[in-house]
Coordinates of C-alpha atoms in Angstrom, one line a residue:
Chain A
X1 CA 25.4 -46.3 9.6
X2 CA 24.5 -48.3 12.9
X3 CA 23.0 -45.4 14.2
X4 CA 19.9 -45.6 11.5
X5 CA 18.9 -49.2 12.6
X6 CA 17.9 -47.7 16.2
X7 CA 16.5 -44.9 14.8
X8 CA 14.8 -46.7 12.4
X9 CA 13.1 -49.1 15.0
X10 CA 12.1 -46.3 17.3
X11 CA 10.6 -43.7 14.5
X12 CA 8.7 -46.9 12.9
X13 CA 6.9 -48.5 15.6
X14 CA 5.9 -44.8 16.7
X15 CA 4.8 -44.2 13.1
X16 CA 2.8 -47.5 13.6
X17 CA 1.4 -46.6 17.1
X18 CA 0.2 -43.5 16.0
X19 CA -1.1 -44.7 13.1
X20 CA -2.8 -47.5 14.4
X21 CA -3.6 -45.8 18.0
X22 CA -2.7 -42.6 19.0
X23 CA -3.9 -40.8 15.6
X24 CA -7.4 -41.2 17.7
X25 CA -6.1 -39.5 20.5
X26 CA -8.2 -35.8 20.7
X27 CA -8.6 -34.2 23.3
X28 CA -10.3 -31.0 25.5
X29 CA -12.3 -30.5 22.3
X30 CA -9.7 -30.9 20.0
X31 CA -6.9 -29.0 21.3
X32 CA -5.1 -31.8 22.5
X33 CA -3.7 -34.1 19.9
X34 CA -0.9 -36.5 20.3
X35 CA 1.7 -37.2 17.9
X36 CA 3.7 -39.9 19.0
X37 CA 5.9 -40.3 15.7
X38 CA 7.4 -37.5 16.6
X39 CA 8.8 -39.0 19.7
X40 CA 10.7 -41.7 17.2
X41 CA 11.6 -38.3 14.9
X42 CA 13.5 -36.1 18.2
X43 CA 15.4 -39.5 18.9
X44 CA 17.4 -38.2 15.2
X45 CA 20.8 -38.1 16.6
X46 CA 23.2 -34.7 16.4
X47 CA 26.0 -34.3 14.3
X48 CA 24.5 -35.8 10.8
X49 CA 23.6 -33.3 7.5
X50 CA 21.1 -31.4 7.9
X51 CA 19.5 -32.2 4.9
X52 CA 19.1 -35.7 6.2
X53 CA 16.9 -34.5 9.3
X54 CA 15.2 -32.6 6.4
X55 CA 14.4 -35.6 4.3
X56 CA 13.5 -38.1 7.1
X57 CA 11.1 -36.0 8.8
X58 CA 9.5 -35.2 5.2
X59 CA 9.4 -38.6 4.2
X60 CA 8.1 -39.7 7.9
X61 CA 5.4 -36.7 7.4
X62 CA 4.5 -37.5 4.0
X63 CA 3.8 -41.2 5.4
X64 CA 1.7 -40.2 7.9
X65 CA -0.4 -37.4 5.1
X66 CA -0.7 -40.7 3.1
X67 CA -1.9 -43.2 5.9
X68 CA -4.2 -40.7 7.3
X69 CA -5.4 -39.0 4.4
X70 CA -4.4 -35.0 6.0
X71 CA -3.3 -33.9 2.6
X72 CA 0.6 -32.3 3.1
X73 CA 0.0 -30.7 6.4
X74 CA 2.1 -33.8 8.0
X75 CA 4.3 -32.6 5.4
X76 CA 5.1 -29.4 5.9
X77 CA 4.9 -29.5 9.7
X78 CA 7.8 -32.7 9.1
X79 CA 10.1 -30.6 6.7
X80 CA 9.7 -27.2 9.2
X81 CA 10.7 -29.1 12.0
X82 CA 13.9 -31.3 9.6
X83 CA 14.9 -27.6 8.8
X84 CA 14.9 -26.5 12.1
X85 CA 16.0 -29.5 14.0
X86 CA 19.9 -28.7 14.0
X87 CA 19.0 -25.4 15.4
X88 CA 17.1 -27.1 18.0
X89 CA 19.7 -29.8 18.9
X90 CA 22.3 -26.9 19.2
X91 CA 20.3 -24.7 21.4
X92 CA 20.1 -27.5 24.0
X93 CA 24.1 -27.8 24.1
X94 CA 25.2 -27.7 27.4
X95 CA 28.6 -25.9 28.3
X96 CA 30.6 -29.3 27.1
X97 CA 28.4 -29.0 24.3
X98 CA 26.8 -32.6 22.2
X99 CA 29.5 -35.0 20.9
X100 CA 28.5 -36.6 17.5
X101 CA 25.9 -39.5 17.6
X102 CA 24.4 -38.2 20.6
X103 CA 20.4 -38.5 20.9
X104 CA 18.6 -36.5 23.6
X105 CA 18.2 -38.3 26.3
X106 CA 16.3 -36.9 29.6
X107 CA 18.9 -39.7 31.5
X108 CA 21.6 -38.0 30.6
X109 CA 20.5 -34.7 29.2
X110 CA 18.2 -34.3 32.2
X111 CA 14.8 -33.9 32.7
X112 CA 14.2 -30.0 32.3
X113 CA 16.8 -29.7 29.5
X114 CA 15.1 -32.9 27.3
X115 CA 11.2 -31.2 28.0
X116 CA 12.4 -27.7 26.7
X117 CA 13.9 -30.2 23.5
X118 CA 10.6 -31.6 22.8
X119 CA 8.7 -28.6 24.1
X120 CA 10.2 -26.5 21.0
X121 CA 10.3 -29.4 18.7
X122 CA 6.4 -29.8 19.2
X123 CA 5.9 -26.4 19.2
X124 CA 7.0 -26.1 15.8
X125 CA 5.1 -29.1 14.6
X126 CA 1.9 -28.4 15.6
X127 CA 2.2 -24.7 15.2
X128 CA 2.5 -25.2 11.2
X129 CA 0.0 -27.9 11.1
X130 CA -2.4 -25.8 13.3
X131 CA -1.8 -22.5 11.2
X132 CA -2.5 -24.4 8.0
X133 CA -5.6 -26.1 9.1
X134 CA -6.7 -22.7 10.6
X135 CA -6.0 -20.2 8.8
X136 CA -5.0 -16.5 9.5
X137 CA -9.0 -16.3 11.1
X138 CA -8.4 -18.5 13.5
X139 CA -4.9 -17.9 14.5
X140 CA -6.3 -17.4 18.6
X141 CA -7.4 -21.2 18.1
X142 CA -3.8 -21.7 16.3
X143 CA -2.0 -20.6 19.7
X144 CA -4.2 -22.5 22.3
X145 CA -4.0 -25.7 20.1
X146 CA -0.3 -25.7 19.7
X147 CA 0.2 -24.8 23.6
X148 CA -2.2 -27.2 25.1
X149 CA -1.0 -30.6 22.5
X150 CA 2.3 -29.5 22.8
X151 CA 2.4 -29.9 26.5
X152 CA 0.3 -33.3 26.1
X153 CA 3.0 -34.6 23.9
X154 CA 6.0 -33.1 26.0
X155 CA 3.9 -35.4 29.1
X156 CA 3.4 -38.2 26.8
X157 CA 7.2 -38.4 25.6
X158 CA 8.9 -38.2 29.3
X159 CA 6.1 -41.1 30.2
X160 CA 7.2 -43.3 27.6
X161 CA 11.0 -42.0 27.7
X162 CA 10.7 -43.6 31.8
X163 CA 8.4 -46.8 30.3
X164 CA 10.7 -47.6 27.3
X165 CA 13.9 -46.0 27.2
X166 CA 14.9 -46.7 31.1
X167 CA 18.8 -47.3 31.8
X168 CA 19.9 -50.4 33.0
X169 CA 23.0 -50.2 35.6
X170 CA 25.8 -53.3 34.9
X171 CA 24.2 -55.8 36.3
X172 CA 21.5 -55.1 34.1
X173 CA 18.8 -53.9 36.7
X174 CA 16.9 -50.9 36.3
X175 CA 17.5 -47.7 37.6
X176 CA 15.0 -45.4 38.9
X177 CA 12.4 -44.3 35.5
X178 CA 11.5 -40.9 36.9
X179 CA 12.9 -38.1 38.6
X180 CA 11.1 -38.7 41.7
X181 CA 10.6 -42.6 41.9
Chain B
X1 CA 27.7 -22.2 -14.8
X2 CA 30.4 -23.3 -12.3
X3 CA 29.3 -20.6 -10.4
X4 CA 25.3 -21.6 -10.6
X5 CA 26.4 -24.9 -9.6
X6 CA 28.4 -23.9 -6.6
X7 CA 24.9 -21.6 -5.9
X8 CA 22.3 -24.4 -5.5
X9 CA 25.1 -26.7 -3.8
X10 CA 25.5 -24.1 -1.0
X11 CA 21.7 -23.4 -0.8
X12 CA 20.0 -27.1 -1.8
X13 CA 18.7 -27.6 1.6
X14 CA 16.7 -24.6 1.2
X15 CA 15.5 -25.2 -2.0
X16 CA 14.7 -29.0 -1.0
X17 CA 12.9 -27.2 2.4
X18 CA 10.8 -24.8 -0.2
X19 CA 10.1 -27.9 -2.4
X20 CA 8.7 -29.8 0.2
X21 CA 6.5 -27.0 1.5
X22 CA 5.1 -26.6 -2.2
X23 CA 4.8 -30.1 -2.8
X24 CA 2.9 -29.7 0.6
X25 CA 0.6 -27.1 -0.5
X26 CA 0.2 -28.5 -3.6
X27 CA -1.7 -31.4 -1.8
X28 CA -3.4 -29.6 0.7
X29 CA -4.7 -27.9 -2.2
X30 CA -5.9 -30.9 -4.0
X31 CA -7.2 -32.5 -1.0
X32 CA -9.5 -29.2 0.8
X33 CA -11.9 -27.4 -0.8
X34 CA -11.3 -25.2 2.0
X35 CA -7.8 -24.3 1.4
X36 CA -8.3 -24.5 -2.8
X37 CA -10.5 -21.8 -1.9
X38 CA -8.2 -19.6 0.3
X39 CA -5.4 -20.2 -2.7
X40 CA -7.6 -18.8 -5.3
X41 CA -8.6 -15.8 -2.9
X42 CA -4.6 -15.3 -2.4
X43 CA -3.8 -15.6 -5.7
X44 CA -6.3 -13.8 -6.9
X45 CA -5.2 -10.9 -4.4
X46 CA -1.7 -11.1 -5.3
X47 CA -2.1 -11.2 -9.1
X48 CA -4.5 -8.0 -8.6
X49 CA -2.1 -6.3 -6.5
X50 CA 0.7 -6.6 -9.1
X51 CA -1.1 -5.6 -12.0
X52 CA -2.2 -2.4 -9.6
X53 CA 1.1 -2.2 -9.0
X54 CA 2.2 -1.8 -12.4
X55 CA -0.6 -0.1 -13.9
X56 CA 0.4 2.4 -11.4
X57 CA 3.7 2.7 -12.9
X58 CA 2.6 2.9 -16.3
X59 CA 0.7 5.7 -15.5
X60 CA 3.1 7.4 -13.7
X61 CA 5.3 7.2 -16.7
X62 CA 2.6 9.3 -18.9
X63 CA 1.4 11.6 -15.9
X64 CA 2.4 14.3 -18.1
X65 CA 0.8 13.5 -20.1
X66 CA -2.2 12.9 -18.6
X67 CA -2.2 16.1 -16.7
X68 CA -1.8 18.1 -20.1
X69 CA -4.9 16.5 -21.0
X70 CA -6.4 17.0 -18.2
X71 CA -6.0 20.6 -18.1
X72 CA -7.1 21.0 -21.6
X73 CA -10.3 19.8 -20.7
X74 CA -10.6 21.4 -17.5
X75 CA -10.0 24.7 -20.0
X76 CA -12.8 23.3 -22.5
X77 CA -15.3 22.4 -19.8
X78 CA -15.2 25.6 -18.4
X79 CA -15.5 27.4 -21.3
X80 CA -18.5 25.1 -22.7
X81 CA -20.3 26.2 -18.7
X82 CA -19.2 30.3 -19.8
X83 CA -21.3 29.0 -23.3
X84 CA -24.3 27.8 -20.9
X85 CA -24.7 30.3 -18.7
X86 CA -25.2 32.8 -21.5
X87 CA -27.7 30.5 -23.9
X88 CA -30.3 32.3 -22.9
X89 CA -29.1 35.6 -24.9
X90 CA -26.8 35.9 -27.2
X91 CA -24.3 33.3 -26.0
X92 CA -20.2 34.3 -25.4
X93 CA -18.0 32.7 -27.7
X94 CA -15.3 30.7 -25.9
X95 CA -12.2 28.8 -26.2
X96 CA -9.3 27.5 -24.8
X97 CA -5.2 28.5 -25.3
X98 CA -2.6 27.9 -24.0
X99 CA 0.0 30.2 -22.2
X100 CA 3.3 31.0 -24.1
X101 CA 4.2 33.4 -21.8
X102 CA 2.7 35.2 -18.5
X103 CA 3.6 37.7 -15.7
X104 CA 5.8 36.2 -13.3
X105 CA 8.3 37.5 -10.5
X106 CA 10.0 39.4 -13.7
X107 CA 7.9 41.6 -13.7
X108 CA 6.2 41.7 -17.1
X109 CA 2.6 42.2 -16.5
X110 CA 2.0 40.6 -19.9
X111 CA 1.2 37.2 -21.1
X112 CA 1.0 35.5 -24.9
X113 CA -1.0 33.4 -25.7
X114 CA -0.7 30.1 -29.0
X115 CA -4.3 31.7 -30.3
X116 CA -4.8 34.6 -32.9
X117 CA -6.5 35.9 -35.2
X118 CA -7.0 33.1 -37.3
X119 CA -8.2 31.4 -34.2
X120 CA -11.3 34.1 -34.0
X121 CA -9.6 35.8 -31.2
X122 CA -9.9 40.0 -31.2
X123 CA -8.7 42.6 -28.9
X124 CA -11.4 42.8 -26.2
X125 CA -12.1 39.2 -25.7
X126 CA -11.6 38.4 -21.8
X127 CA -9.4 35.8 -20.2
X128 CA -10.1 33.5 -17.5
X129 CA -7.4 31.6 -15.7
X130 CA -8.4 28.7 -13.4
X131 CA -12.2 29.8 -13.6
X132 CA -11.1 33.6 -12.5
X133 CA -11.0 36.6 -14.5
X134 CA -7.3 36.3 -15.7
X135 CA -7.1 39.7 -18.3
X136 CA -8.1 41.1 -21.4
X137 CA -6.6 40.9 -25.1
X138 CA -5.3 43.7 -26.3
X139 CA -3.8 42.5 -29.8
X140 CA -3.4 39.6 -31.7
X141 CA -1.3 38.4 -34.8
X142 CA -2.6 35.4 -37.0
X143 CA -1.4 32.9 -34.4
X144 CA -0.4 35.0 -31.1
X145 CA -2.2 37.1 -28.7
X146 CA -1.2 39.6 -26.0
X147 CA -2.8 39.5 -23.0
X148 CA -3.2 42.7 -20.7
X149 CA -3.5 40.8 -17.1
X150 CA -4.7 42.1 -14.0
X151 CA -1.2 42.6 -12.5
X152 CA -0.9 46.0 -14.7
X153 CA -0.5 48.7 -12.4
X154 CA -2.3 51.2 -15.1
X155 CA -4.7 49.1 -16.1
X156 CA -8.5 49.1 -13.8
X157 CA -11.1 46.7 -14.0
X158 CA -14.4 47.2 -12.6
X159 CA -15.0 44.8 -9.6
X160 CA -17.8 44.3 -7.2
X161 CA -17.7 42.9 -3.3
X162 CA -19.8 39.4 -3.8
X163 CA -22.6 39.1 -5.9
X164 CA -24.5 42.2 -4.7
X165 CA -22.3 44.2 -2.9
X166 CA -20.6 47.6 -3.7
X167 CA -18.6 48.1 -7.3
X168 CA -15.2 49.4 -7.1
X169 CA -11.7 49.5 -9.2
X170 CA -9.5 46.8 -9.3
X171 CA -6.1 48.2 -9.6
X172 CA -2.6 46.0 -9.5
X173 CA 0.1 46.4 -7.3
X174 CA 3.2 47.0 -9.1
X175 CA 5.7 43.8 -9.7
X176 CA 3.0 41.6 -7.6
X177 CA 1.2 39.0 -9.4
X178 CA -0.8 38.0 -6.6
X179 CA -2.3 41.0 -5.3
X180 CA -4.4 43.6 -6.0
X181 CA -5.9 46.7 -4.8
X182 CA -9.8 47.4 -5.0
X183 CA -10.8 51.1 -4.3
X184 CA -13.7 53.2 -3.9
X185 CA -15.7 50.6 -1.8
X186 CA -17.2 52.6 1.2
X187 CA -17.0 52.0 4.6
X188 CA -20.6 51.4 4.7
X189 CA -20.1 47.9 2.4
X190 CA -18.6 45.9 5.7
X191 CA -15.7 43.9 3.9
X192 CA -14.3 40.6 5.6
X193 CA -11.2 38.4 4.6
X194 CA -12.4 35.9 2.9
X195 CA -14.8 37.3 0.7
X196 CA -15.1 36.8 -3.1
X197 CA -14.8 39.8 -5.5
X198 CA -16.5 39.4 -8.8
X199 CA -16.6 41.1 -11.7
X200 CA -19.3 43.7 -12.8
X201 CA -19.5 42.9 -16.0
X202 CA -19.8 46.9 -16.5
X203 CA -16.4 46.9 -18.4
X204 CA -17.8 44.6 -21.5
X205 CA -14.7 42.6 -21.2
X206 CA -16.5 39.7 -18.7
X207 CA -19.8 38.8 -17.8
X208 CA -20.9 39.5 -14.5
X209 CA -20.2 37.6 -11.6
X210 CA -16.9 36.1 -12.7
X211 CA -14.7 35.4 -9.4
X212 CA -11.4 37.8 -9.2
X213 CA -10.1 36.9 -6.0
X214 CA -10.2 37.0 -2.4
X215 CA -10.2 39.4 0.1
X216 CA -7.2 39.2 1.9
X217 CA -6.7 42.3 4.0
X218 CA -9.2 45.8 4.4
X219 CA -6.8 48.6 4.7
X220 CA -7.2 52.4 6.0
X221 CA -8.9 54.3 8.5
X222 CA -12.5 55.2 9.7
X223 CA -11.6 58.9 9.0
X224 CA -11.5 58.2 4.8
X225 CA -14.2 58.0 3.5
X226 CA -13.4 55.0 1.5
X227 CA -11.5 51.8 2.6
X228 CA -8.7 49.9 0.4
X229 CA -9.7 46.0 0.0
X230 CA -6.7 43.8 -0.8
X231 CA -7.4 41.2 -3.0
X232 CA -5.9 37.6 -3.3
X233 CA -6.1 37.3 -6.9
X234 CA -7.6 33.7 -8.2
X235 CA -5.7 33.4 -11.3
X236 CA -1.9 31.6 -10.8
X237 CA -0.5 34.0 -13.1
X238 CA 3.2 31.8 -12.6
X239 CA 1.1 28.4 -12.9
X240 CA -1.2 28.8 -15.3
X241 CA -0.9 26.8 -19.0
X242 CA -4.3 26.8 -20.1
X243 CA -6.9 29.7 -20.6
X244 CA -10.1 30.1 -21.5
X245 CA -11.4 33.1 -23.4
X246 CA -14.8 34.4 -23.8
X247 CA -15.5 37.1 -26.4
X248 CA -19.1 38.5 -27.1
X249 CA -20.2 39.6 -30.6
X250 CA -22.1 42.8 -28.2
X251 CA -18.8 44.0 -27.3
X252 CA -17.5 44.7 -30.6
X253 CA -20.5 46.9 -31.7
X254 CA -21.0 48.7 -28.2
X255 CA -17.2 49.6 -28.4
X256 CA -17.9 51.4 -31.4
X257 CA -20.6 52.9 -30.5
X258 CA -19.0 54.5 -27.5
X259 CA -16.0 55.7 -29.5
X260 CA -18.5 56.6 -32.5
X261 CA -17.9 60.8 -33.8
X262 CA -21.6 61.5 -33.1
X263 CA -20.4 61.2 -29.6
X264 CA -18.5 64.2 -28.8
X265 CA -20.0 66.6 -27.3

């Protein structure tokens, strides 16, 4: 249970932020978009039911359809990635594979492996949201939408994964934010 | 019950994962006019293909069916265009029977037909299969008539090369009920494959310029004086279930004139 409070913290103020802030973040015309409640929704840590992914991402989509008036494409894009979520967390095993409780972390995960994580994860966000909003006509729009916010997102998660979620050493001083600092 | 139980347990977070996405499309639909309209054009699409789908087996059920029909008024139209294309004179009487029995690869050079005499048919009246000169009756009972077809080797039928080319015999070849000979065309008529043989007329049994077949082949040599013509004939003697025939209140009083006492010599 004392894993939810973390959770909890993280996927509500970045329900809030983006609510609040980033929901006005467009860019390049549109094909940008940031979603930064999904950073607080791939913090859901491996090893629980998979229904439970399924219902907090719903209920965390379903928020954001209500607060920003988008009408259940939140929704859907939330329950597609809950369904697919464990499949996610598994493909990013490494050979000693994820013990239970474990969130994704690029500190310990590393850098490349966390970016593919949240690469895939966004993918399949944005690639139901985009396909619902575009329809079958517009499906070359569909692709460049989902590839260009996808990797806005990935960039925006590693910057606030080195901003917020930095590792302290025992003597409680930071250690170096990002791979080359 | 146990059983559907144990069925949604195993597959609940598929049918919670299909449950949210209608829940999802449910609003969408609510919200944009855009997608409402996409829905309708889907559903509409899908409702239309299924009905397609099984109107398409419905009908294949009664294709028989519809086929018998079909052929019965392919038989009645044809014999209703036989009517027109004499209204001018006295017009051929036509009708339409169907086959009981008919030359096949046993042989029999014979086919019976569900019409008689009480049906106003007579020996004489001509037979079309398929829109080609099929035969000729040659007796009837109340409800049954014999059919002398063009596959009789001792029967001739007076044929000509087109519309306007030269006249000839039309003579079977025996046990073949897809062939024919025609004879006495001259080497000056130039026969190709390909070309339709009609009738004459000349024989009283058909009007003129009823298709008979196809040439198929020109047989002999430049030294004859004549050259064979192998016909492809039109009617599927083996296929056919319907008929049309034509009789012509003329014939009747010609044949007795010809065959009158007066006549001999």
């Amino acid at each position: 249970m004392s894993a939810f409070f973390p959770l909890f913290w993280t996927v509500g103020w970045a329900l809030v932020s983006q609510v609040l802030l980033f929901r006005y973040g467009i860019f390049w015309g549109g094909y940008g978009l940031l979603a930064i409640h999904l950073y607080g929704l791939l913090k859901m840590p491996v090893g629980w039911p998979p229904t439970t992914y399924l219902l907090l991402a719903a209920v965390t989509g379903c928020i954001m359809d209500v607060v920003c008036f988008t009408g259940g494409m939140h929704l859907a894009a939330s329950a597609t990635l809950g369904m697919a979520y464990p499949t996610l967390t598994a493909a990013m095993e490494s050979r000693e594979g994820l013990r239970q409780g474990h969130v994704l972390d690029p500190f310990q995960d590393g850098w490349v492996r966390y970016g593919i994580f949240a690469a895939l994860g966004m993918a399949v966000y944005w690639g139901v949201l985009f396909a619902l909003q575009n329809g079958w006509s517009l499906m070359g729009r569909t692709l460049g939408q989902t590839a260009l916010s996808t990797l806005l997102n990935v960039g925006a998660f590693m910057l606030i994964q080195g901003l917020l979620n930095r590792p302290t050493r025992g003597d409680q001083r930071g250690v170096s934010a990002y791979p080359w600092s | 019950m146990r059983n559907l139980f144990a069925l949604l347990a195993r597959t609940h977070r598929w049918l919670l994962f299909l449950a949210l996405w209608g829940v999802a499309l449910g609003w969408m639909n609510t919200t944009y006019s855009h997608h409402r309209t996409a829905l309708a054009g889907w559903s509409l699409r899908a409702s239309g293909s299924w009905l397609n789908a099984a109107g398409n087996v419905q009908e294949w059920t009664h294709l028989a069916e519809s086929n018998r029909l079909v052929m019965l008024e392919n038989a009645r139209l044809r014999a209703e265009l036989e009517a027109l294309k004499e209204r001018r004179t006295a017009p051929w009487q036509t009708g339409d029977a169907s086959v009981l029995r008919s030359p096949g690869w046993n042989g029999s050079p014979w086919m019976v037909l569900n019409r008689g005499g009480r049906d106003g048919l007579a020996p004489g009246a001509g037979i079309l299969s398929q829109g080609f000169a099929a035969g000729r009756i040659v007796d009837t009972t109340a409800h049954e008539s014999l059919v002398l077809t063009l596959t009789h080797d001792e029967a001739q039928w007076s044929v000509r090369m087109g519309r306007s080319g030269q006249a000839g015999r039309l003579v079977a070849k025996k046990g073949d009920v897809r062939r024919a000979a025609v004879l006495d065309i001259p080497w000056s008529q130039l026969v190709l494959p390909g070309d339709t043989v009609m009738t004459t007329g000349f024989d009283g049994v058909f009007p003129a310029d009823v298709p008979v077949g196809m040439v198929e082949d020109v047989l002999g040599n430049e030294a004859d004086e004549f050259q064979t013509v192998v016909v492809s004939l039109g009617a599927n003697y083996p296929g056919a279930r319907h008929v049309v025939w034509l009789k012509h209140p003329r014939n009747g009083r010609l044949d007795s004139l010809s065959s009158a006492l007066s006549n001999a010599p």
